[in-house]
XYZ file of C-alpha atoms in Angstrom:
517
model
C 9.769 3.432 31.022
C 11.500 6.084 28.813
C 10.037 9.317 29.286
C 12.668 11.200 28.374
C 13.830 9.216 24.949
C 12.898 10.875 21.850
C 9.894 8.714 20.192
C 9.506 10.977 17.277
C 11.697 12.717 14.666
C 9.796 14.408 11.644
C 12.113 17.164 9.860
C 13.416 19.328 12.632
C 10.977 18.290 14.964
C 11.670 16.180 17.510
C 9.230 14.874 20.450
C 10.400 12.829 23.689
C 7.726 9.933 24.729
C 6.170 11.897 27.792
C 5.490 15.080 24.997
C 3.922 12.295 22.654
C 1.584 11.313 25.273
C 1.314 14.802 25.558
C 0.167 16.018 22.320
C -1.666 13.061 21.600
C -3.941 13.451 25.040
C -4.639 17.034 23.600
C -5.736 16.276 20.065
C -7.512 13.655 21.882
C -9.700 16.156 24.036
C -9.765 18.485 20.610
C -11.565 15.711 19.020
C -13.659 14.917 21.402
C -14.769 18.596 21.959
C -15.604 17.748 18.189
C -17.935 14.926 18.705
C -15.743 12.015 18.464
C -16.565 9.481 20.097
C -15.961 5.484 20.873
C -17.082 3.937 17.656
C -17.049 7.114 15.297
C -15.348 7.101 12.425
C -12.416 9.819 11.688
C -11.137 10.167 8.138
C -7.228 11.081 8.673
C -6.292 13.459 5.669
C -2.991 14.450 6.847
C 0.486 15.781 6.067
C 3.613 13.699 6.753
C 4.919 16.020 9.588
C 4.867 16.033 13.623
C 0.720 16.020 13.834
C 0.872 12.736 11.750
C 1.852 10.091 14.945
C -0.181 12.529 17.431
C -3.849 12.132 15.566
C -3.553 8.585 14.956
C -2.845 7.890 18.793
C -5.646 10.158 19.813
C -8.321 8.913 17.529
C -7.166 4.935 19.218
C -7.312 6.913 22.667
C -10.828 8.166 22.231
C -11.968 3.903 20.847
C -12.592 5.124 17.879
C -11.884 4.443 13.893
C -9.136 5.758 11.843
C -10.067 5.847 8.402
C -6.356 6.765 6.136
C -6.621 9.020 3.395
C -3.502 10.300 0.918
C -3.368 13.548 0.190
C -1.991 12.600 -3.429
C -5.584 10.942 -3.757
C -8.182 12.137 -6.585
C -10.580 14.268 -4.821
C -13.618 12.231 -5.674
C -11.988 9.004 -4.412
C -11.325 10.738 -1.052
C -14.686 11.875 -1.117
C -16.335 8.262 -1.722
C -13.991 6.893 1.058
C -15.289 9.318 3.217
C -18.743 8.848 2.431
C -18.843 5.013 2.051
C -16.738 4.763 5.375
C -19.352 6.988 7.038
C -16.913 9.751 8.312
C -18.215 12.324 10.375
C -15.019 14.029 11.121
C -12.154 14.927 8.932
C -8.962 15.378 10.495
C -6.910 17.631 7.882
C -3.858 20.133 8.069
C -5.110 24.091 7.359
C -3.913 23.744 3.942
C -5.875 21.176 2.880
C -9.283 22.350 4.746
C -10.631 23.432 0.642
C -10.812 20.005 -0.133
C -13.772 19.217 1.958
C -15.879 22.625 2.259
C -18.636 21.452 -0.009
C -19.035 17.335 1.855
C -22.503 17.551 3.793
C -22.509 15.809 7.100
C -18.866 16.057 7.760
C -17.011 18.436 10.200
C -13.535 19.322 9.327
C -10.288 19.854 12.200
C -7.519 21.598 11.120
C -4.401 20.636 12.875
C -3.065 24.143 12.806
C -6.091 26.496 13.841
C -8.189 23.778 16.434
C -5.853 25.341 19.383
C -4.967 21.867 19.917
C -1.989 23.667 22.188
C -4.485 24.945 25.209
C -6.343 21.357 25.062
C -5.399 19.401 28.843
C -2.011 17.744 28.753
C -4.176 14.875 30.547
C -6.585 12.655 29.043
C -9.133 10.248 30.776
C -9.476 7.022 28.539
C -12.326 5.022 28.583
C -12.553 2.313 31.151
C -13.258 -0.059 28.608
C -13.009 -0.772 25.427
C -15.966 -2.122 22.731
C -14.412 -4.776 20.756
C -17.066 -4.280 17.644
C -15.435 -1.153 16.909
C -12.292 -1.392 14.288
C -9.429 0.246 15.005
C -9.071 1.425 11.711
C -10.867 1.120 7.991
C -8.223 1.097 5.382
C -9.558 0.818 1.417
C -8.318 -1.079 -1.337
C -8.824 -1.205 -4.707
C -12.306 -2.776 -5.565
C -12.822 -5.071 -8.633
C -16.686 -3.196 -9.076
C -14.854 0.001 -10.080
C -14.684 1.378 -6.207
C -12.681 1.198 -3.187
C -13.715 -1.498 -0.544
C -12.634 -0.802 3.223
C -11.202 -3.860 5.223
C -12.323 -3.364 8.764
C -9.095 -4.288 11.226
C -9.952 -5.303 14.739
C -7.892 -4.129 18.010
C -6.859 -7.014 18.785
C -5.348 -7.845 15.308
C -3.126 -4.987 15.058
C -2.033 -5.839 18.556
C -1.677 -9.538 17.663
C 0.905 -8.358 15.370
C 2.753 -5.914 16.427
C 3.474 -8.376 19.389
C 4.265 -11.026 17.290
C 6.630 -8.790 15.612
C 8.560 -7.571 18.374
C 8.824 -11.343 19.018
C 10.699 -11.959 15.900
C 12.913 -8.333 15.462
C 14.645 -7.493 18.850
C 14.069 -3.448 18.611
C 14.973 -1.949 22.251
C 16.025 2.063 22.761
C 18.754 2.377 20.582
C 17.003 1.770 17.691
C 15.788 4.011 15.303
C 13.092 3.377 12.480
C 12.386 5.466 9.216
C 8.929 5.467 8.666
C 8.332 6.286 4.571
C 4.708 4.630 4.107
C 1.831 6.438 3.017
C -0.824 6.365 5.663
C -3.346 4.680 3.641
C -0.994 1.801 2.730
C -1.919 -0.983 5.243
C 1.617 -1.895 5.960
C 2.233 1.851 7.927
C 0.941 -0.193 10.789
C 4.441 -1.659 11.329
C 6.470 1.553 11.116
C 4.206 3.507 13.264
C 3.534 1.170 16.145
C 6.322 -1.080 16.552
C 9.182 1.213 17.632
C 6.815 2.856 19.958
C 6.382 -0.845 21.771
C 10.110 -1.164 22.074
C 11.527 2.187 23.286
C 12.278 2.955 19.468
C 12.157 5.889 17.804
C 9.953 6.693 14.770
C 11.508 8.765 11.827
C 8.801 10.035 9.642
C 10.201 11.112 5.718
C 8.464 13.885 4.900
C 6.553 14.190 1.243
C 9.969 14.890 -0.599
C 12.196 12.159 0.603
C 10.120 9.737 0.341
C 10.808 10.215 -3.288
C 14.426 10.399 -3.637
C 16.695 7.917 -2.789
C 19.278 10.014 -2.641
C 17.382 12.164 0.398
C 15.786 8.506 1.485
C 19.799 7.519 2.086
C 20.944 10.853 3.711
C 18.422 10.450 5.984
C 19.440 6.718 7.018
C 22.777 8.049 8.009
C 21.702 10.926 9.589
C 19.658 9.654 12.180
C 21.463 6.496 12.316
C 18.737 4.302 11.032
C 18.314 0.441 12.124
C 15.457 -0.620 10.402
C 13.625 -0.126 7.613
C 10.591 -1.416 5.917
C 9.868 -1.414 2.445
C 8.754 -2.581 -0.740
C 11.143 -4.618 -3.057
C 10.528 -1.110 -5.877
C 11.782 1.502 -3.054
C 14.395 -1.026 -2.270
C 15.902 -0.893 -5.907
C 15.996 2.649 -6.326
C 17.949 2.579 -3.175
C 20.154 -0.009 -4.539
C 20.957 2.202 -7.460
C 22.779 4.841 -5.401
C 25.959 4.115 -3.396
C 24.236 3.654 -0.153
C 25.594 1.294 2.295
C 23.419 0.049 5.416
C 25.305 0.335 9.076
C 26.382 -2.276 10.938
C 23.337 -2.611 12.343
C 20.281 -2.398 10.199
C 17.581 -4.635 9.213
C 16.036 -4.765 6.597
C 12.049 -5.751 6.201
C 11.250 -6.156 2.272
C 7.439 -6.626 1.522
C 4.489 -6.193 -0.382
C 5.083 -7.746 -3.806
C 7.072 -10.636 -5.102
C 10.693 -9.952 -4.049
C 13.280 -10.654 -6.943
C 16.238 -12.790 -6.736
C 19.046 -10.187 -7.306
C 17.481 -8.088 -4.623
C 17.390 -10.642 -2.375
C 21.530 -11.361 -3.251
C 22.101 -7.617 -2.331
C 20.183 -7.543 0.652
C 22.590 -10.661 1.902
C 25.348 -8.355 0.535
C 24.904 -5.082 2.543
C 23.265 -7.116 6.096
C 23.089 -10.501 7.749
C 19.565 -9.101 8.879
C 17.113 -9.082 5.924
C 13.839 -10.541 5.726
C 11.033 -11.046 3.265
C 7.420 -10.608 4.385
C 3.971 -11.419 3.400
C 0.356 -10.743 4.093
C -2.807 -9.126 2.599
C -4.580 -6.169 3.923
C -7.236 -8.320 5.227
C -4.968 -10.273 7.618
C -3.153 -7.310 9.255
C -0.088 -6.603 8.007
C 2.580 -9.043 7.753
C 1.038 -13.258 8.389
C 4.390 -14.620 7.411
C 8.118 -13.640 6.749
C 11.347 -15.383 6.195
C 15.197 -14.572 7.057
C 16.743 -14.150 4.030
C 20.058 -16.458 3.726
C 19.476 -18.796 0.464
C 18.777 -16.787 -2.263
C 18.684 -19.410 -4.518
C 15.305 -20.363 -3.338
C 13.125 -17.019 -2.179
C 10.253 -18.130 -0.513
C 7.844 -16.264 2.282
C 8.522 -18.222 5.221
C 6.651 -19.163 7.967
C 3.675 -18.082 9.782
C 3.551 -15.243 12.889
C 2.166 -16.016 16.240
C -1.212 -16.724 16.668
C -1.303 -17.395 12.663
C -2.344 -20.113 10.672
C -1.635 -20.657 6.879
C -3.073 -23.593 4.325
C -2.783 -24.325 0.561
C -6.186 -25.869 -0.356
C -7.153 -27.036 -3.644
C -10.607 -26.366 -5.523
C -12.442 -28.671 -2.988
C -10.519 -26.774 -0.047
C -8.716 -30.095 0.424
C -5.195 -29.561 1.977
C -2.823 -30.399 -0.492
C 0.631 -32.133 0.055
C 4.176 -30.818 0.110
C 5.111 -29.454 -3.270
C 1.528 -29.015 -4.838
C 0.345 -26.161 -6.194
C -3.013 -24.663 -4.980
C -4.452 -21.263 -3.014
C -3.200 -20.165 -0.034
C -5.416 -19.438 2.755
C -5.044 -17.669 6.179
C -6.714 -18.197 9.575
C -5.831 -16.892 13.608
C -5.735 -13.635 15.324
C -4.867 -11.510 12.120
C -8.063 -11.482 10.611
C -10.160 -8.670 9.563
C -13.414 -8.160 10.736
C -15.014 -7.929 7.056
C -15.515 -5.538 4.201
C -17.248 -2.688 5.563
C -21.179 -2.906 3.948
C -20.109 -5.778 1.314
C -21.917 -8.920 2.963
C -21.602 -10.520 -0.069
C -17.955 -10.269 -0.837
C -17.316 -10.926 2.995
C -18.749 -14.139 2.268
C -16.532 -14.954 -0.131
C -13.557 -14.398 0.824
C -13.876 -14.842 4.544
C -14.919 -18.495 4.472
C -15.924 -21.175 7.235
C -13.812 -24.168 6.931
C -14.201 -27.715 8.608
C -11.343 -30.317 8.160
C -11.441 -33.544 10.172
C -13.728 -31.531 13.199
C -11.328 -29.149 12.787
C -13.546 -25.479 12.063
C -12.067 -21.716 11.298
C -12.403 -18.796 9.846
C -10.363 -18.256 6.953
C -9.254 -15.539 4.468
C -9.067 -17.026 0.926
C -6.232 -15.026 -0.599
C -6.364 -15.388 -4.468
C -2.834 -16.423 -4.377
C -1.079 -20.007 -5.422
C 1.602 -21.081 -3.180
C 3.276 -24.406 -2.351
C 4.884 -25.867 0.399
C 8.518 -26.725 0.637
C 9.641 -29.865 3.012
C 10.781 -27.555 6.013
C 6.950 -25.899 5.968
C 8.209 -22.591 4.264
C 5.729 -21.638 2.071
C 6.490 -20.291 -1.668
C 4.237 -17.757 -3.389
C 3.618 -18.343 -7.279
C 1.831 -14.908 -7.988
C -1.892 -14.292 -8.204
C -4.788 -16.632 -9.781
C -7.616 -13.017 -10.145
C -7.549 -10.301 -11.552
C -5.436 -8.222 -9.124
C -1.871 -7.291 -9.276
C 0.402 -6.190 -7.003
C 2.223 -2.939 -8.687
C 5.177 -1.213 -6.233
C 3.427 -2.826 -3.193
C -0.101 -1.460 -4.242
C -2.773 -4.232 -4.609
C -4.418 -2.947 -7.628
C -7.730 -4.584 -9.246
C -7.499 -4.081 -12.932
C -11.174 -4.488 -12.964
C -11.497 -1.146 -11.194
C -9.264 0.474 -13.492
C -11.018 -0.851 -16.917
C -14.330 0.686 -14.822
C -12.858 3.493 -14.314
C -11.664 4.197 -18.251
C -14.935 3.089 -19.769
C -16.713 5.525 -17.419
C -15.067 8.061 -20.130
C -17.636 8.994 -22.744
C -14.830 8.511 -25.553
C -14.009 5.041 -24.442
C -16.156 1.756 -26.214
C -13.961 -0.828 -24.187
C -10.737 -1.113 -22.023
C -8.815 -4.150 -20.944
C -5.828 -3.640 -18.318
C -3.035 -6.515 -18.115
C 0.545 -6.776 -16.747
C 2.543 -8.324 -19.077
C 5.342 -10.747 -18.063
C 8.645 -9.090 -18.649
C 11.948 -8.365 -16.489
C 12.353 -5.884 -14.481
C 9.677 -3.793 -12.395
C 5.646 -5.063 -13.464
C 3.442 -1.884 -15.067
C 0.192 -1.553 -16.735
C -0.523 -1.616 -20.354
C -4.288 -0.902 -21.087
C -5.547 -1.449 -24.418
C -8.541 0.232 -25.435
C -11.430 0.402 -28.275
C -12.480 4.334 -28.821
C -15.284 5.612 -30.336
C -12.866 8.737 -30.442
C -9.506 9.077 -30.074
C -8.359 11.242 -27.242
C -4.812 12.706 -27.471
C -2.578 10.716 -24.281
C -2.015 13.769 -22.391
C -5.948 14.352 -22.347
C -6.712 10.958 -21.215
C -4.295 10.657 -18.692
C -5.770 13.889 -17.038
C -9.188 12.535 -16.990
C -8.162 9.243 -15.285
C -6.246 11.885 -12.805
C -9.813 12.985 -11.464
C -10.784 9.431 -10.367
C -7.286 7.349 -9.952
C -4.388 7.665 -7.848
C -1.410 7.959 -9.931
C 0.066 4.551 -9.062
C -3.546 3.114 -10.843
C -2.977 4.834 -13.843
C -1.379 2.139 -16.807
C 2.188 3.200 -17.942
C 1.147 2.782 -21.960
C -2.383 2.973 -23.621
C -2.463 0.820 -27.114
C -5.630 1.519 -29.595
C -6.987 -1.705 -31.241
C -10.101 -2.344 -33.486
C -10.930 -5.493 -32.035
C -9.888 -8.044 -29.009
C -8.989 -11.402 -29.804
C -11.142 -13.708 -28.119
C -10.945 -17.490 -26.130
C -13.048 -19.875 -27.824
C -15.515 -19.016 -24.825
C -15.678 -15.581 -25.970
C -14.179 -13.806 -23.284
C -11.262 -11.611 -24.239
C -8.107 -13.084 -24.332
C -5.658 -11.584 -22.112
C -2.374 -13.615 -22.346
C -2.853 -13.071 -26.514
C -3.261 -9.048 -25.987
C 0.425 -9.201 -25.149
C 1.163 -10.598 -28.289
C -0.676 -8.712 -30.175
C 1.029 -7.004 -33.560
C -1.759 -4.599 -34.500
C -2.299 -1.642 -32.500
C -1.492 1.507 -32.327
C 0.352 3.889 -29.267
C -1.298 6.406 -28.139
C 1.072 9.482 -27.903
C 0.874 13.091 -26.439
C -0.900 15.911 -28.588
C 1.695 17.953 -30.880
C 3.953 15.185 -31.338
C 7.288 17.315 -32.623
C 10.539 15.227 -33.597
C 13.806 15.465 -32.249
C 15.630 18.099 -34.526
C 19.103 18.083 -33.593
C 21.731 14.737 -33.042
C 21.366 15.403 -29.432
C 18.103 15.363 -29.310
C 17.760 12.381 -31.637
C 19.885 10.575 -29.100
C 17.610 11.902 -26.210
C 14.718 10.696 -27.685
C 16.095 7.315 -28.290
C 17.288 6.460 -24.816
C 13.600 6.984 -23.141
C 12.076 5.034 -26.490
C 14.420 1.943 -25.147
C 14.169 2.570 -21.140
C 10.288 3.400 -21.556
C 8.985 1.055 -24.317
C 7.452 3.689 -26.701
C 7.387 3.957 -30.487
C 8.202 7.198 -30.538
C 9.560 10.065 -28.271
C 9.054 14.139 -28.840
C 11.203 16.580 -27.649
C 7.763 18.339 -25.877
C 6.349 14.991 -24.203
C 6.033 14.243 -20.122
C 8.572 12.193 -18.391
């Protein structure tokens, strides 16, 4: 319908809907000439620039899997992902080609030296499609001390997205600034959606979607509309003098939003909303127009989406009572790719009055309010939700008592204002200076899985069950902070005042004038 309309913006690149189809057809017949084909599996390790929209729309073109990597990934994580997901291609910009030469079984395209460019503008898609294959494989963190990948089906992405363009009216004048990582599930909606509605697609490159600062120039440069994001990115942009158009709307997702963000988002627009939904349920399952801030809750369910708060007998409970939240309908994931086990867990069979589904039991408490909104009351596991990231702390206690030096780690988010972090306290049988440790967790962690402050203790109080008690560890008076190696003390007043400022905004004992920010 729009040929000529610009789909894509990324940096000074631009491409029009006709040159999307386009490049997407060649990279498409690239891949293929690579051995892709329906129901392969294609690791994405890729670069946030113009080949970003391209690859994902010719891996979907060819029926087969997209499996989203992050560059800022630890190299063995990237290489279990690609290994557990059974990747046999590797989709990768030139520059990062090194980081698979030595992976067995896997052949690597390069973006820039494939000669995508002389592929056929013209690309012949299958005449049918097999519904068994996902459309993509995206991994979470994994309470066993690895990633698990949540298989999405076709027809759940699509569920959504046209559910979505139900609720937000997005037509040719709109532009959306994509500044997701690939491998966080909720790219889905920035990619996709605009390209359903005429939209155009802003990609932030690498850099801006770090600063706020750049994150708000960019808004008002390419007259933004929409944008989706976590409550964290939303506060830094909140810190800065920005000012939303007329226009824009605002999606807010992916951890609890706070009340005084929800006051400034009715502030700045009359077009805010707050939205919920796991990875395993595609996406978004419910989200709310935000008008009463007094009462922030997650709203209602999407189309073709079903949502029940059962208690410990999976008996619905009433208006008001507190229990788990489950979710049922289109949205579903297929399973956890090769975990039977914990597919059969969480992805339960449930009768009610002849009344049989599937559902996805979420780990989170909710309630119902009178009007069927539905209000989330945090997590009943051992996984947190940390700037949008779903993080099991199992995985990162695994992960730190892999280290020889380590005797026993215990990860907890204690309750405090302001933005949730990690604090891991841990039993040595040597001490490691902090600067050592947090290099060693570098190799196997993404940065946003690494705690903010490591405490040494001799022992770990205990319930009267013998398991460790985490709700006391926050309490606890003994310990000691571990600190960076060559600890030297501010020397002049300046310094001293320096040093004191990031004690208070970062929660340290103590602050050298040679220690990482």
């Amino acid at each position: 319908a729009y040929p000529e309309a610009i789909a894509m913006r990324c940096q000074k690149h631009t491409l029009t809907y006709e040159e999307l189809d386009v490049r997407s057809n060649q990279m498409a017949n690239a891949l293929a000439k690579a051995g892709v084909v329906m129901g392969k599996k294609v690791a994405l390790y890729l670069n946030r620039d113009e080949n970003m929209l391209p690859a994902l729309l010719a891996v979907q073109k060819l029926g087969a899997t997209y499996v989203p990597l992050d560059p800022s990934y630890p190299v063995s994580r990237i290489q279990y992902i690609i290994g557990d997901a059974g990747a046999e291609v590797v989709v990768c910009n030139a520059n990062n080609r090194n980081v698979f030469q030595e992976m067995e079984n896997t052949s690597v395209v390069d973006l820039e030296t494939c000669d995508v460019s002389n592929q056929p503008v013209t690309f012949e898609l299958p005449a049918s499609f097999d519904a068994a294959v996902p459309v993509y494989m995206i991994y979470t963190s994994g309470s066993t001390g690895n990633p698990k990948g949540v298989r999405i089906p076709q027809h759940a992405l699509l569920n959504f997205l046209t559910a979505m363009k139900g609720r937000l009216t997005l037509g040719p004048d709109d532009a959306l600034l994509a500044v997701t990582s690939l491998a966080f599930y909720i790219s889905g909606l920035e990619l996709y959606l605009p390209l359903l509605s005429g939209a155009c697609v802003v990609v932030a490159g690498e850099t801006e979607v770090k600063s706020a600062n750049k994150l708000a120039g960019l808004i008002d440069e390419h007259r933004i509309t929409i944008m989706q994001g976590t409550p964290s990115l939303w506060q830094m942009l909140k810190e800065t003098d920005w000012r939303p158009n007329e226009k824009f709307t605002v999606l807010c997702g992916g951890e609890a939003l706070p009340v005084n963000l929800a006051q400034w988002f009715n502030a700045i627009t009359g077009n805010a909303w707050n939205m919920y939904g796991p990875t395993e349920t595609t996406i978004w399952s419910s989200m709310a127009k935000i008008n009463n801030t007094d009462h922030v809750h997650i709203g209602t369910p999407i189309g073709n989406t079903q949502m029940f708060i059962l208690d410990e007998h999976l008996m619905p409970l009433p208006v008001g009572h507190v229990g788990e939240l489950y979710i049922g309908g289109d949205g579903l994931a297929m399973d956890y790719h090769n975990r039977s086990e914990l597919t059969k867990e969480k992805f339960i069979q449930w009768q009610y009055k002849g009344h049989a589904c599937k559902l996805f039991k979420t780990g989170d408490l909710a309630r119902f309010n009178s009007d069927g909104s539905i209000v989330c009351l945090g997590r009943n596991d051992g996984q947190v939700k940390i700037q949008g990231y779903r993080i099991e702390l199992g995985e990162v206690e695994s992960k730190m008592m892999n280290l020889p030096e380590v005797d026993h780690a215990v990860v907890v988010v204690p309750q405090q204002d302001g933005p949730k972090a990690m604090v891991a306290y841990l039993k040595m049988k040597e001490e490691l200076p902090l600067d050592v440790l947090r290099s060693r967790l570098n190799l196997h962690l993404p940065a946003y899985m690494i705690p903010g402050k490591f405490i040494l203790v001799e022992s770990f109080p205990l319930t009267p069950n013998g398991k460790v008690d985490r709700k006391a560890l926050g309490n606890l008076q003994q310990g000691k902070q571990l600190t960076g190696e060559g600890y030297v003390a501010p020397r002049t007043e300046r310094e001293q005042l320096m040093a004191r400022l990031w004690e208070q905004v970062l929660d340290v004992e103590k602050v050298g004038i040679n220690d990482n920010f």
